[in-house]
Amino acid sequence: NTRLGLLAAKRFSVRSPLIHVTKDQVRQAARHLNLQNWNHAASPCLRSRLELGVEATAQHLDAVNQAEQKVRNILCLDEIVNLRVRMLSGKRAMVEIDQKFLDSLSHRDGNMQDLEANYSLEKMTVESTLRDQGFEEFCEELGFIGGMGVRTFKTGSVSRKT
């Protein structure tokens, strides 16, 4: 098991009133209560962005946080799109984005004018867009040194190696 928080909770006998409630059930309850964030993407702790074996330092946590904000800004992603920037071994940055978002790129209606130089995501990959917008250099400034990549977001993918 790579879910460190769950392992720690079990070890220290932490009781969780929601242990048998699914994410979908939580979302349904939140929607029923008219909470504005009922459909927002999950936002677990930043430690979950670090691959097993990558030390959890303030610098690493800040780096993934800033990198995620940069990707959201470059791609004009709102809070309902699942996005993670993970620090893999070798300090490589891995951007993970919802498959639904990736599928929608060819169906955009042209409301992406916030992208500098009018980048057309229909004609470019997310990775090349990020590179063209200086994301790789931004990552290097944050301490990522192993390059970058893009893959589909999968819940619970914290420890998968690429």
PDB file of N, CA and C in Angstrom, residues 56-119:
ATOM      1  N   ALA A  56      10.218  14.551   1.572  1.00  0.00           N
ATOM      2  CA  ALA A  56       9.208  15.606   1.734  1.00  0.00           C
ATOM      3  C   ALA A  56       9.834  16.801   2.424  1.00  0.00           C
ATOM      4  N   THR A  57      10.389  17.706   1.631  1.00  0.00           N
ATOM      5  CA  THR A  57      10.977  18.929   2.169  1.00  0.00           C
ATOM      6  C   THR A  57      10.067  20.104   1.829  1.00  0.00           C
ATOM      7  N   ALA A  58      10.241  21.190   2.539  1.00  0.00           N
ATOM      8  CA  ALA A  58       9.459  22.393   2.247  1.00  0.00           C
ATOM      9  C   ALA A  58       9.686  22.838   0.805  1.00  0.00           C
ATOM     10  N   GLN A  59      10.929  22.717   0.325  1.00  0.00           N
ATOM     11  CA  GLN A  59      11.248  23.118  -1.048  1.00  0.00           C
ATOM     12  C   GLN A  59      10.510  22.244  -2.064  1.00  0.00           C
ATOM     13  N   HIS A  60      10.485  20.933  -1.850  1.00  0.00           N
ATOM     14  CA  HIS A  60       9.803  20.040  -2.782  1.00  0.00           C
ATOM     15  C   HIS A  60       8.299  20.292  -2.789  1.00  0.00           C
ATOM     16  N   LEU A  61       7.711  20.469  -1.613  1.00  0.00           N
ATOM     17  CA  LEU A  61       6.262  20.714  -1.526  1.00  0.00           C
ATOM     18  C   LEU A  61       5.890  22.038  -2.176  1.00  0.00           C
ATOM     19  N   ASP A  62       6.700  23.066  -1.945  1.00  0.00           N
ATOM     20  CA  ASP A  62       6.449  24.362  -2.564  1.00  0.00           C
ATOM     21  C   ASP A  62       6.607  24.275  -4.080  1.00  0.00           C
ATOM     22  N   ALA A  63       7.569  23.491  -4.538  1.00  0.00           N
ATOM     23  CA  ALA A  63       7.803  23.345  -5.975  1.00  0.00           C
ATOM     24  C   ALA A  63       6.598  22.732  -6.678  1.00  0.00           C
ATOM     25  N   VAL A  64       6.036  21.651  -6.118  1.00  0.00           N
ATOM     26  CA  VAL A  64       4.882  21.034  -6.776  1.00  0.00           C
ATOM     27  C   VAL A  64       3.668  21.957  -6.718  1.00  0.00           C
ATOM     28  N   ASN A  65       3.517  22.684  -5.623  1.00  0.00           N
ATOM     29  CA  ASN A  65       2.403  23.622  -5.503  1.00  0.00           C
ATOM     30  C   ASN A  65       2.498  24.729  -6.566  1.00  0.00           C
ATOM     31  N   GLN A  66       3.674  25.339  -6.682  1.00  0.00           N
ATOM     32  CA  GLN A  66       3.850  26.405  -7.674  1.00  0.00           C
ATOM     33  C   GLN A  66       3.719  25.879  -9.095  1.00  0.00           C
ATOM     34  N   ALA A  67       4.240  24.674  -9.334  1.00  0.00           N
ATOM     35  CA  ALA A  67       4.161  24.083 -10.672  1.00  0.00           C
ATOM     36  C   ALA A  67       2.703  23.825 -11.063  1.00  0.00           C
ATOM     37  N   GLU A  68       1.897  23.343 -10.121  1.00  0.00           N
ATOM     38  CA  GLU A  68       0.477  23.109 -10.420  1.00  0.00           C
ATOM     39  C   GLU A  68      -0.238  24.410 -10.758  1.00  0.00           C
ATOM     40  N   GLN A  69       0.045  25.455 -10.010  1.00  0.00           N
ATOM     41  CA  GLN A  69      -0.591  26.744 -10.298  1.00  0.00           C
ATOM     42  C   GLN A  69      -0.195  27.251 -11.680  1.00  0.00           C
ATOM     43  N   LYS A  70       1.074  27.063 -12.031  1.00  0.00           N
ATOM     44  CA  LYS A  70       1.560  27.500 -13.349  1.00  0.00           C
ATOM     45  C   LYS A  70       0.842  26.748 -14.472  1.00  0.00           C
ATOM     46  N   VAL A  71       0.688  25.417 -14.319  1.00  0.00           N
ATOM     47  CA  VAL A  71      -0.005  24.636 -15.343  1.00  0.00           C
ATOM     48  C   VAL A  71      -1.460  25.086 -15.453  1.00  0.00           C
ATOM     49  N   ARG A  72      -2.128  25.285 -14.316  1.00  0.00           N
ATOM     50  CA  ARG A  72      -3.523  25.754 -14.350  1.00  0.00           C
ATOM     51  C   ARG A  72      -3.625  27.084 -15.101  1.00  0.00           C
ATOM     52  N   ASN A  73      -2.673  27.975 -14.855  1.00  0.00           N
ATOM     53  CA  ASN A  73      -2.699  29.281 -15.527  1.00  0.00           C
ATOM     54  C   ASN A  73      -2.429  29.146 -17.023  1.00  0.00           C
ATOM     55  N   ILE A  74      -1.423  28.372 -17.401  1.00  0.00           N
ATOM     56  CA  ILE A  74      -1.079  28.218 -18.816  1.00  0.00           C
ATOM     57  C   ILE A  74      -2.232  27.596 -19.598  1.00  0.00           C
ATOM     58  N   LEU A  75      -2.835  26.543 -19.028  1.00  0.00           N
ATOM     59  CA  LEU A  75      -3.883  25.813 -19.748  1.00  0.00           C
ATOM     60  C   LEU A  75      -5.290  26.313 -19.444  1.00  0.00           C
ATOM     61  N   CYS A  76      -5.398  27.383 -18.643  1.00  0.00           N
ATOM     62  CA  CYS A  76      -6.696  27.956 -18.273  1.00  0.00           C
ATOM     63  C   CYS A  76      -7.622  26.899 -17.670  1.00  0.00           C
ATOM     64  N   LEU A  77      -7.105  26.119 -16.738  1.00  0.00           N
ATOM     65  CA  LEU A  77      -7.875  25.052 -16.101  1.00  0.00           C
ATOM     66  C   LEU A  77      -8.590  25.573 -14.873  1.00  0.00           C
ATOM     67  N   ASP A  78      -9.872  25.241 -14.759  1.00  0.00           N
ATOM     68  CA  ASP A  78     -10.595  25.627 -13.552  1.00  0.00           C
ATOM     69  C   ASP A  78     -10.469  24.529 -12.504  1.00  0.00           C
ATOM     70  N   GLU A  79     -11.118  24.738 -11.372  1.00  0.00           N
ATOM     71  CA  GLU A  79     -10.939  23.841 -10.223  1.00  0.00           C
ATOM     72  C   GLU A  79     -11.643  22.497 -10.356  1.00  0.00           C
ATOM     73  N   ILE A  80     -12.427  22.298 -11.408  1.00  0.00           N
ATOM     74  CA  ILE A  80     -13.079  20.991 -11.549  1.00  0.00           C
ATOM     75  C   ILE A  80     -12.218  19.991 -12.330  1.00  0.00           C
ATOM     76  N   VAL A  81     -11.142  20.466 -12.952  1.00  0.00           N
ATOM     77  CA  VAL A  81     -10.252  19.585 -13.710  1.00  0.00           C
ATOM     78  C   VAL A  81      -9.198  19.008 -12.776  1.00  0.00           C
ATOM     79  N   ASN A  82      -9.107  17.672 -12.727  1.00  0.00           N
ATOM     80  CA  ASN A  82      -8.065  17.024 -11.940  1.00  0.00           C
ATOM     81  C   ASN A  82      -6.716  17.296 -12.571  1.00  0.00           C
ATOM     82  N   LEU A  83      -5.807  17.791 -11.759  1.00  0.00           N
ATOM     83  CA  LEU A  83      -4.452  18.109 -12.200  1.00  0.00           C
ATOM     84  C   LEU A  83      -3.505  17.837 -11.050  1.00  0.00           C
ATOM     85  N   ARG A  84      -2.414  17.206 -11.339  1.00  0.00           N
ATOM     86  CA  ARG A  84      -1.340  17.040 -10.363  1.00  0.00           C
ATOM     87  C   ARG A  84      -0.025  17.272 -11.081  1.00  0.00           C
ATOM     88  N   VAL A  85       0.905  17.905 -10.400  1.00  0.00           N
ATOM     89  CA  VAL A  85       2.290  17.898 -10.838  1.00  0.00           C
ATOM     90  C   VAL A  85       3.016  17.092  -9.781  1.00  0.00           C
ATOM     91  N   ARG A  86       3.612  16.014 -10.212  1.00  0.00           N
ATOM     92  CA  ARG A  86       4.304  15.117  -9.287  1.00  0.00           C
ATOM     93  C   ARG A  86       5.801  15.274  -9.440  1.00  0.00           C
ATOM     94  N   MET A  87       6.503  15.120  -8.321  1.00  0.00           N
ATOM     95  CA  MET A  87       7.958  15.069  -8.364  1.00  0.00           C
ATOM     96  C   MET A  87       8.338  13.600  -8.277  1.00  0.00           C
ATOM     97  N   LEU A  88       8.884  13.092  -9.383  1.00  0.00           N
ATOM     98  CA  LEU A  88       9.308  11.709  -9.439  1.00  0.00           C
ATOM     99  C   LEU A  88      10.763  11.593  -9.012  1.00  0.00           C
ATOM    100  N   SER A  89      11.243  10.382  -8.896  1.00  0.00           N
ATOM    101  CA  SER A  89      12.653  10.201  -8.549  1.00  0.00           C
ATOM    102  C   SER A  89      13.501  10.897  -9.605  1.00  0.00           C
ATOM    103  N   GLY A  90      14.645  11.394  -9.187  1.00  0.00           N
ATOM    104  CA  GLY A  90      15.472  12.180 -10.088  1.00  0.00           C
ATOM    105  C   GLY A  90      14.961  13.595 -10.257  1.00  0.00           C
ATOM    106  N   LYS A  91      13.981  13.978  -9.430  1.00  0.00           N
ATOM    107  CA  LYS A  91      13.364  15.308  -9.456  1.00  0.00           C
ATOM    108  C   LYS A  91      12.748  15.650 -10.807  1.00  0.00           C
ATOM    109  N   ARG A  92      12.211  14.635 -11.472  1.00  0.00           N
ATOM    110  CA  ARG A  92      11.513  14.844 -12.740  1.00  0.00           C
ATOM    111  C   ARG A  92      10.089  15.310 -12.455  1.00  0.00           C
ATOM    112  N   ALA A  93       9.620  16.285 -13.226  1.00  0.00           N
ATOM    113  CA  ALA A  93       8.250  16.776 -13.094  1.00  0.00           C
ATOM    114  C   ALA A  93       7.344  15.966 -14.012  1.00  0.00           C
ATOM    115  N   MET A  94       6.253  15.450 -13.453  1.00  0.00           N
ATOM    116  CA  MET A  94       5.259  14.738 -14.255  1.00  0.00           C
ATOM    117  C   MET A  94       3.916  15.440 -14.069  1.00  0.00           C
ATOM    118  N   VAL A  95       3.387  15.970 -15.155  1.00  0.00           N
ATOM    119  CA  VAL A  95       2.096  16.643 -15.139  1.00  0.00           C
ATOM    120  C   VAL A  95       1.039  15.596 -15.455  1.00  0.00           C
ATOM    121  N   GLU A  96       0.037  15.499 -14.589  1.00  0.00           N
ATOM    122  CA  GLU A  96      -1.071  14.570 -14.813  1.00  0.00           C
ATOM    123  C   GLU A  96      -2.355  15.380 -14.960  1.00  0.00           C
ATOM    124  N   ILE A  97      -3.083  15.129 -16.054  1.00  0.00           N
ATOM    125  CA  ILE A  97      -4.308  15.888 -16.354  1.00  0.00           C
ATOM    126  C   ILE A  97      -5.427  14.912 -16.667  1.00  0.00           C
ATOM    127  N   ASP A  98      -6.637  15.284 -16.247  1.00  0.00           N
ATOM    128  CA  ASP A  98      -7.831  14.481 -16.521  1.00  0.00           C
ATOM    129  C   ASP A  98      -7.927  14.079 -17.985  1.00  0.00           C
ATOM    130  N   GLN A  99      -8.263  12.829 -18.217  1.00  0.00           N
ATOM    131  CA  GLN A  99      -8.475  12.354 -19.585  1.00  0.00           C
ATOM    132  C   GLN A  99      -9.604  13.126 -20.257  1.00  0.00           C
ATOM    133  N   LYS A 100     -10.645  13.478 -19.484  1.00  0.00           N
ATOM    134  CA  LYS A 100     -11.768  14.234 -20.058  1.00  0.00           C
ATOM    135  C   LYS A 100     -11.294  15.561 -20.633  1.00  0.00           C
ATOM    136  N   PHE A 101     -10.368  16.222 -19.936  1.00  0.00           N
ATOM    137  CA  PHE A 101      -9.832  17.480 -20.443  1.00  0.00           C
ATOM    138  C   PHE A 101      -9.035  17.231 -21.718  1.00  0.00           C
ATOM    139  N   LEU A 102      -8.184  16.215 -21.697  1.00  0.00           N
ATOM    140  CA  LEU A 102      -7.374  15.916 -22.876  1.00  0.00           C
ATOM    141  C   LEU A 102      -8.272  15.591 -24.070  1.00  0.00           C
ATOM    142  N   ASP A 103      -9.345  14.832 -23.824  1.00  0.00           N
ATOM    143  CA  ASP A 103     -10.288  14.495 -24.899  1.00  0.00           C
ATOM    144  C   ASP A 103     -10.999  15.732 -25.433  1.00  0.00           C
ATOM    145  N   SER A 104     -11.202  16.718 -24.567  1.00  0.00           N
ATOM    146  CA  SER A 104     -11.960  17.904 -24.970  1.00  0.00           C
ATOM    147  C   SER A 104     -11.154  18.884 -25.818  1.00  0.00           C
ATOM    148  N   LEU A 105      -9.852  18.705 -25.901  1.00  0.00           N
ATOM    149  CA  LEU A 105      -9.025  19.681 -26.614  1.00  0.00           C
ATOM    150  C   LEU A 105      -9.438  19.843 -28.066  1.00  0.00           C
ATOM    151  N   SER A 106      -9.852  18.783 -28.701  1.00  0.00           N
ATOM    152  CA  SER A 106     -10.258  18.895 -30.097  1.00  0.00           C
ATOM    153  C   SER A 106     -11.683  19.426 -30.235  1.00  0.00           C
ATOM    154  N   HIS A 107     -12.365  19.618 -29.099  1.00  0.00           N
ATOM    155  CA  HIS A 107     -13.749  20.097 -29.139  1.00  0.00           C
ATOM    156  C   HIS A 107     -13.910  21.465 -28.478  1.00  0.00           C
ATOM    157  N   ARG A 108     -12.817  22.169 -28.244  1.00  0.00           N
ATOM    158  CA  ARG A 108     -12.899  23.502 -27.623  1.00  0.00           C
ATOM    159  C   ARG A 108     -13.620  24.470 -28.540  1.00  0.00           C
ATOM    160  N   ASP A 109     -14.257  25.455 -27.934  1.00  0.00           N
ATOM    161  CA  ASP A 109     -15.026  26.417 -28.717  1.00  0.00           C
ATOM    162  C   ASP A 109     -14.307  27.750 -28.914  1.00  0.00           C
ATOM    163  N   GLY A 110     -13.007  27.753 -28.742  1.00  0.00           N
ATOM    164  CA  GLY A 110     -12.248  28.959 -29.008  1.00  0.00           C
ATOM    165  C   GLY A 110     -12.157  29.923 -27.845  1.00  0.00           C
ATOM    166  N   ASN A 111     -12.566  29.537 -26.643  1.00  0.00           N
ATOM    167  CA  ASN A 111     -12.523  30.452 -25.513  1.00  0.00           C
ATOM    168  C   ASN A 111     -11.190  30.379 -24.757  1.00  0.00           C
ATOM    169  N   MET A 112     -10.132  30.059 -25.445  1.00  0.00           N
ATOM    170  CA  MET A 112      -8.819  29.937 -24.822  1.00  0.00           C
ATOM    171  C   MET A 112      -7.948  31.161 -25.111  1.00  0.00           C
ATOM    172  N   GLN A 113      -8.561  32.309 -25.351  1.00  0.00           N
ATOM    173  CA  GLN A 113      -7.784  33.490 -25.725  1.00  0.00           C
ATOM    174  C   GLN A 113      -6.823  33.951 -24.645  1.00  0.00           C
ATOM    175  N   ASP A 114      -6.963  33.418 -23.415  1.00  0.00           N
ATOM    176  CA  ASP A 114      -6.042  33.805 -22.365  1.00  0.00           C
ATOM    177  C   ASP A 114      -4.653  33.223 -22.571  1.00  0.00           C
ATOM    178  N   LEU A 115      -4.522  32.217 -23.399  1.00  0.00           N
ATOM    179  CA  LEU A 115      -3.204  31.669 -23.679  1.00  0.00           C
ATOM    180  C   LEU A 115      -2.395  32.698 -24.461  1.00  0.00           C
ATOM    181  N   GLU A 116      -1.159  32.908 -24.005  1.00  0.00           N
ATOM    182  CA  GLU A 116      -0.308  33.862 -24.706  1.00  0.00           C
ATOM    183  C   GLU A 116      -0.094  33.408 -26.142  1.00  0.00           C
ATOM    184  N   ALA A 117       0.009  34.344 -27.028  1.00  0.00           N
ATOM    185  CA  ALA A 117       0.283  34.120 -28.445  1.00  0.00           C
ATOM    186  C   ALA A 117      -0.770  33.234 -29.108  1.00  0.00           C
ATOM    187  N   ASN A 118      -1.978  33.184 -28.530  1.00  0.00           N
ATOM    188  CA  ASN A 118      -3.106  32.451 -29.120  1.00  0.00           C
ATOM    189  C   ASN A 118      -2.763  31.007 -29.490  1.00  0.00           C
ATOM    190  N   TYR A 119      -2.129  30.301 -28.560  1.00  0.00           N
ATOM    191  CA  TYR A 119      -1.807  28.897 -28.811  1.00  0.00           C
ATOM    192  C   TYR A 119      -3.081  28.106 -29.036  1.00  0.00           C
TER     193      TYR A 119
END
